[in-house]
C-alpha cells in the first residue's frame, strides 16, 4: 500500500497516495477516435498511462499516445477527471488532435484503430467508453468516480 510521505514523524498511518494517469482522446475530422487493444489484457482503451513524476499532464499525454500508437498529438483541453476508488488511480483525460506520425503496433498495443463513437461504446468497458463520450461533448470537464467496472451513480 502506498502511504503519504512526510518529513513530520507520524504516530498513525497517513492517507494513502494516489497514482495519476493520463489518457488522450484523439479525434479525427471525421469523428473517429484513436484507440488501442492492449497487448497485456486484450481490452480496448484510449491510449494513456501513468504520469511520470517530472512531466506535466500535457507532456504525459503526448508521450503516452505516441509510445502506444505512433501518433503525435496536440493537446486541446481537459475533458474529465476519473477516480478508480478500488485502486486509488486518478485519471486525467484530454481531448487531442493528431499532428503527425502513423499508426503502429507496440509492446503495449496489439491493435491500433480509429473507431466510431458507436464502436467505442460496443468494444470498450464502460469506464473507458464514458471517457471517450465525455471528451466528445462540449462544456466543462466531467468529474466521475468508479470502482474499476461501474461508475458511481448519483443518489
PDB file of C-alpha atoms in Angstrom:
ATOM      1  CA  UNK A   1       0.000   0.000   0.000  1.00  0.00           C
ATOM      2  CA  UNK A   2       1.337   3.444  -0.872  1.00  0.00           C
ATOM      3  CA  UNK A   3       1.395   5.864   2.017  1.00  0.00           C
ATOM      4  CA  UNK A   4       1.639   9.633   2.205  1.00  0.00           C
ATOM      5  CA  UNK A   5       5.264  10.643   2.650  1.00  0.00           C
ATOM      6  CA  UNK A   6       6.116  13.479   5.024  1.00  0.00           C
ATOM      7  CA  UNK A   7       9.109  14.804   6.914  1.00  0.00           C
ATOM      8  CA  UNK A   8       6.934  15.024  10.015  1.00  0.00           C
ATOM      9  CA  UNK A   9       7.025  11.870  12.168  1.00  0.00           C
ATOM     10  CA  UNK A  10       3.609  10.148  12.206  1.00  0.00           C
ATOM     11  CA  UNK A  11       2.233   8.029  15.051  1.00  0.00           C
ATOM     12  CA  UNK A  12      -0.544   6.547  12.920  1.00  0.00           C
ATOM     13  CA  UNK A  13      -0.619   5.623   9.234  1.00  0.00           C
ATOM     14  CA  UNK A  14      -1.431   8.554   6.991  1.00  0.00           C
ATOM     15  CA  UNK A  15      -3.628   8.875   3.948  1.00  0.00           C
ATOM     16  CA  UNK A  16      -2.710   6.543   1.045  1.00  0.00           C
ATOM     17  CA  UNK A  17      -1.204   8.088  -2.063  1.00  0.00           C
ATOM     18  CA  UNK A  18      -2.991   8.041  -5.382  1.00  0.00           C
ATOM     19  CA  UNK A  19      -1.473   7.148  -8.722  1.00  0.00           C
ATOM     20  CA  UNK A  20      -2.087   9.691 -11.501  1.00  0.00           C
ATOM     21  CA  UNK A  21      -2.618   8.559 -15.061  1.00  0.00           C
ATOM     22  CA  UNK A  22      -3.358  10.423 -18.276  1.00  0.00           C
ATOM     23  CA  UNK A  23      -5.228   9.460 -21.435  1.00  0.00           C
ATOM     24  CA  UNK A  24      -5.650  11.099 -24.806  1.00  0.00           C
ATOM     25  CA  UNK A  25      -8.929  11.057 -26.698  1.00  0.00           C
ATOM     26  CA  UNK A  26      -7.585  11.774 -30.176  1.00  0.00           C
ATOM     27  CA  UNK A  27     -10.395  12.776 -32.521  1.00  0.00           C
ATOM     28  CA  UNK A  28     -10.099  12.962 -36.316  1.00  0.00           C
ATOM     29  CA  UNK A  29     -12.046  15.383 -38.510  1.00  0.00           C
ATOM     30  CA  UNK A  30     -14.423  12.530 -39.438  1.00  0.00           C
ATOM     31  CA  UNK A  31     -15.266  11.966 -35.738  1.00  0.00           C
ATOM     32  CA  UNK A  32     -13.339   8.706 -35.351  1.00  0.00           C
ATOM     33  CA  UNK A  33     -11.340   8.200 -32.155  1.00  0.00           C
ATOM     34  CA  UNK A  34      -7.860   6.678 -31.788  1.00  0.00           C
ATOM     35  CA  UNK A  35      -7.940   3.507 -29.683  1.00  0.00           C
ATOM     36  CA  UNK A  36      -5.692   0.626 -28.760  1.00  0.00           C
ATOM     37  CA  UNK A  37      -6.273  -3.007 -27.974  1.00  0.00           C
ATOM     38  CA  UNK A  38      -3.961  -3.565 -25.021  1.00  0.00           C
ATOM     39  CA  UNK A  39      -1.366  -6.294 -25.528  1.00  0.00           C
ATOM     40  CA  UNK A  40      -1.423  -7.387 -21.867  1.00  0.00           C
ATOM     41  CA  UNK A  41      -5.153  -7.999 -21.405  1.00  0.00           C
ATOM     42  CA  UNK A  42      -6.837  -7.572 -24.814  1.00  0.00           C
ATOM     43  CA  UNK A  43      -9.134  -4.735 -23.752  1.00  0.00           C
ATOM     44  CA  UNK A  44      -9.895  -1.705 -25.937  1.00  0.00           C
ATOM     45  CA  UNK A  45      -8.984   1.643 -24.372  1.00  0.00           C
ATOM     46  CA  UNK A  46      -7.912   5.156 -25.270  1.00  0.00           C
ATOM     47  CA  UNK A  47      -4.105   5.395 -25.255  1.00  0.00           C
ATOM     48  CA  UNK A  48      -2.643   6.504 -21.945  1.00  0.00           C
ATOM     49  CA  UNK A  49      -0.746   5.524 -18.852  1.00  0.00           C
ATOM     50  CA  UNK A  50       0.952   6.619 -15.657  1.00  0.00           C
ATOM     51  CA  UNK A  51       2.125  10.201 -15.470  1.00  0.00           C
ATOM     52  CA  UNK A  52       5.839  10.411 -14.750  1.00  0.00           C
ATOM     53  CA  UNK A  53       6.924  12.417 -11.716  1.00  0.00           C
ATOM     54  CA  UNK A  54       8.764  15.139 -13.651  1.00  0.00           C
ATOM     55  CA  UNK A  55       6.339  15.686 -16.543  1.00  0.00           C
ATOM     56  CA  UNK A  56       3.293  17.902 -16.985  1.00  0.00           C
ATOM     57  CA  UNK A  57      -0.042  16.199 -17.689  1.00  0.00           C
ATOM     58  CA  UNK A  58       0.020  17.510 -21.280  1.00  0.00           C
ATOM     59  CA  UNK A  59       3.550  16.185 -21.861  1.00  0.00           C
ATOM     60  CA  UNK A  60       2.483  12.853 -20.379  1.00  0.00           C
ATOM     61  CA  UNK A  61      -0.480  12.595 -22.769  1.00  0.00           C
ATOM     62  CA  UNK A  62       1.725  13.366 -25.774  1.00  0.00           C
ATOM     63  CA  UNK A  63       4.296  10.784 -24.659  1.00  0.00           C
ATOM     64  CA  UNK A  64       1.787   8.036 -23.869  1.00  0.00           C
ATOM     65  CA  UNK A  65      -0.199   8.446 -27.104  1.00  0.00           C
ATOM     66  CA  UNK A  66       2.977   8.416 -29.192  1.00  0.00           C
ATOM     67  CA  UNK A  67       4.510   5.448 -27.328  1.00  0.00           C
ATOM     68  CA  UNK A  68       1.361   3.345 -27.698  1.00  0.00           C
ATOM     69  CA  UNK A  69       0.224   4.331 -31.203  1.00  0.00           C
ATOM     70  CA  UNK A  70       2.938   6.157 -33.175  1.00  0.00           C
ATOM     71  CA  UNK A  71       0.657   9.211 -33.488  1.00  0.00           C
ATOM     72  CA  UNK A  72       1.937  12.653 -32.439  1.00  0.00           C
ATOM     73  CA  UNK A  73      -0.767  14.828 -30.894  1.00  0.00           C
ATOM     74  CA  UNK A  74      -1.589  18.350 -29.851  1.00  0.00           C
ATOM     75  CA  UNK A  75      -3.476  18.515 -26.556  1.00  0.00           C
ATOM     76  CA  UNK A  76      -6.649  20.612 -26.863  1.00  0.00           C
ATOM     77  CA  UNK A  77      -8.322  20.558 -23.436  1.00  0.00           C
ATOM     78  CA  UNK A  78      -9.022  18.607 -20.256  1.00  0.00           C
ATOM     79  CA  UNK A  79     -12.324  16.742 -20.633  1.00  0.00           C
ATOM     80  CA  UNK A  80     -12.554  14.713 -17.458  1.00  0.00           C
ATOM     81  CA  UNK A  81     -11.141  13.534 -14.151  1.00  0.00           C
ATOM     82  CA  UNK A  82     -11.923   9.915 -13.228  1.00  0.00           C
ATOM     83  CA  UNK A  83     -11.130   8.174  -9.948  1.00  0.00           C
ATOM     84  CA  UNK A  84     -10.907   4.433  -9.606  1.00  0.00           C
ATOM     85  CA  UNK A  85     -11.905   4.100  -5.955  1.00  0.00           C
ATOM     86  CA  UNK A  86     -10.787   0.476  -5.673  1.00  0.00           C
ATOM     87  CA  UNK A  87      -7.232   1.068  -6.964  1.00  0.00           C
ATOM     88  CA  UNK A  88      -6.588   4.698  -5.972  1.00  0.00           C
ATOM     89  CA  UNK A  89      -5.944   5.844  -9.537  1.00  0.00           C
ATOM     90  CA  UNK A  90      -6.895   9.332 -10.681  1.00  0.00           C
ATOM     91  CA  UNK A  91      -7.027   9.648 -14.482  1.00  0.00           C
ATOM     92  CA  UNK A  92      -6.821  12.998 -16.254  1.00  0.00           C
ATOM     93  CA  UNK A  93      -8.337  12.720 -19.730  1.00  0.00           C
ATOM     94  CA  UNK A  94      -7.620  15.183 -22.513  1.00  0.00           C
ATOM     95  CA  UNK A  95      -9.139  15.721 -25.944  1.00  0.00           C
ATOM     96  CA  UNK A  96      -6.412  15.869 -28.582  1.00  0.00           C
ATOM     97  CA  UNK A  97      -5.937  16.031 -32.337  1.00  0.00           C
ATOM     98  CA  UNK A  98      -3.310  14.287 -34.459  1.00  0.00           C
ATOM     99  CA  UNK A  99      -0.358  16.310 -35.716  1.00  0.00           C
ATOM    100  CA  UNK A 100       1.677  13.603 -37.404  1.00  0.00           C
ATOM    101  CA  UNK A 101       3.106  10.134 -37.223  1.00  0.00           C
ATOM    102  CA  UNK A 102       1.368   6.987 -38.338  1.00  0.00           C
ATOM    103  CA  UNK A 103      -0.334   4.116 -36.593  1.00  0.00           C
ATOM    104  CA  UNK A 104       1.991   1.375 -35.409  1.00  0.00           C
ATOM    105  CA  UNK A 105       1.819  -1.558 -33.047  1.00  0.00           C
ATOM    106  CA  UNK A 106       3.986  -1.508 -29.932  1.00  0.00           C
ATOM    107  CA  UNK A 107       4.766  -3.772 -26.998  1.00  0.00           C
ATOM    108  CA  UNK A 108       1.728  -2.196 -25.289  1.00  0.00           C
ATOM    109  CA  UNK A 109      -0.759  -2.274 -28.184  1.00  0.00           C
ATOM    110  CA  UNK A 110      -1.837  -5.384 -30.083  1.00  0.00           C
ATOM    111  CA  UNK A 111      -4.021  -3.213 -32.374  1.00  0.00           C
ATOM    112  CA  UNK A 112      -4.388   0.490 -33.132  1.00  0.00           C
ATOM    113  CA  UNK A 113      -7.671   1.570 -34.725  1.00  0.00           C
ATOM    114  CA  UNK A 114      -9.754   4.692 -35.352  1.00  0.00           C
ATOM    115  CA  UNK A 115     -13.228   3.774 -34.071  1.00  0.00           C
ATOM    116  CA  UNK A 116     -16.584   5.487 -34.455  1.00  0.00           C
ATOM    117  CA  UNK A 117     -18.279   6.567 -31.199  1.00  0.00           C
ATOM    118  CA  UNK A 118     -20.671   3.619 -31.623  1.00  0.00           C
ATOM    119  CA  UNK A 119     -17.789   1.173 -31.982  1.00  0.00           C
ATOM    120  CA  UNK A 120     -16.168   2.663 -28.874  1.00  0.00           C
ATOM    121  CA  UNK A 121     -19.332   2.032 -26.870  1.00  0.00           C
ATOM    122  CA  UNK A 122     -19.608  -1.566 -28.073  1.00  0.00           C
ATOM    123  CA  UNK A 123     -15.924  -2.524 -27.690  1.00  0.00           C
ATOM    124  CA  UNK A 124     -14.819  -0.727 -24.535  1.00  0.00           C
ATOM    125  CA  UNK A 125     -15.724  -1.327 -20.926  1.00  0.00           C
ATOM    126  CA  UNK A 126     -18.000   1.379 -19.533  1.00  0.00           C
ATOM    127  CA  UNK A 127     -15.227   3.074 -17.508  1.00  0.00           C
ATOM    128  CA  UNK A 128     -13.257   3.730 -20.720  1.00  0.00           C
ATOM    129  CA  UNK A 129     -16.134   4.340 -23.144  1.00  0.00           C
ATOM    130  CA  UNK A 130     -17.512   7.098 -20.888  1.00  0.00           C
ATOM    131  CA  UNK A 131     -14.149   8.885 -21.057  1.00  0.00           C
ATOM    132  CA  UNK A 132     -14.457   8.976 -24.837  1.00  0.00           C
ATOM    133  CA  UNK A 133     -18.100  10.065 -24.902  1.00  0.00           C
ATOM    134  CA  UNK A 134     -17.380  12.774 -22.299  1.00  0.00           C
ATOM    135  CA  UNK A 135     -14.491  14.053 -24.450  1.00  0.00           C
ATOM    136  CA  UNK A 136     -16.799  14.350 -27.459  1.00  0.00           C
ATOM    137  CA  UNK A 137     -19.120  16.702 -25.536  1.00  0.00           C
ATOM    138  CA  UNK A 138     -18.645  20.440 -25.201  1.00  0.00           C
ATOM    139  CA  UNK A 139     -18.560  22.170 -21.853  1.00  0.00           C
ATOM    140  CA  UNK A 140     -16.744  21.777 -18.595  1.00  0.00           C
ATOM    141  CA  UNK A 141     -14.701  18.674 -17.727  1.00  0.00           C
ATOM    142  CA  UNK A 142     -16.658  15.848 -16.094  1.00  0.00           C
ATOM    143  CA  UNK A 143     -15.617  14.512 -12.689  1.00  0.00           C
ATOM    144  CA  UNK A 144     -16.599  10.893 -12.058  1.00  0.00           C
ATOM    145  CA  UNK A 145     -15.769   8.009  -9.715  1.00  0.00           C
ATOM    146  CA  UNK A 146     -15.907   4.288 -10.416  1.00  0.00           C
ATOM    147  CA  UNK A 147     -14.865   1.027  -8.807  1.00  0.00           C
ATOM    148  CA  UNK A 148     -12.938  -0.226 -11.838  1.00  0.00           C
ATOM    149  CA  UNK A 149     -16.029  -1.636 -13.525  1.00  0.00           C
ATOM    150  CA  UNK A 150     -19.034   0.622 -12.913  1.00  0.00           C
ATOM    151  CA  UNK A 151     -19.449   4.329 -12.307  1.00  0.00           C
ATOM    152  CA  UNK A 152     -20.900   5.595  -9.053  1.00  0.00           C
ATOM    153  CA  UNK A 153     -24.409   6.878  -9.715  1.00  0.00           C
ATOM    154  CA  UNK A 154     -25.981   9.951  -8.229  1.00  0.00           C
ATOM    155  CA  UNK A 155     -28.088   9.064  -5.189  1.00  0.00           C
TER     156      UNK A 155
END
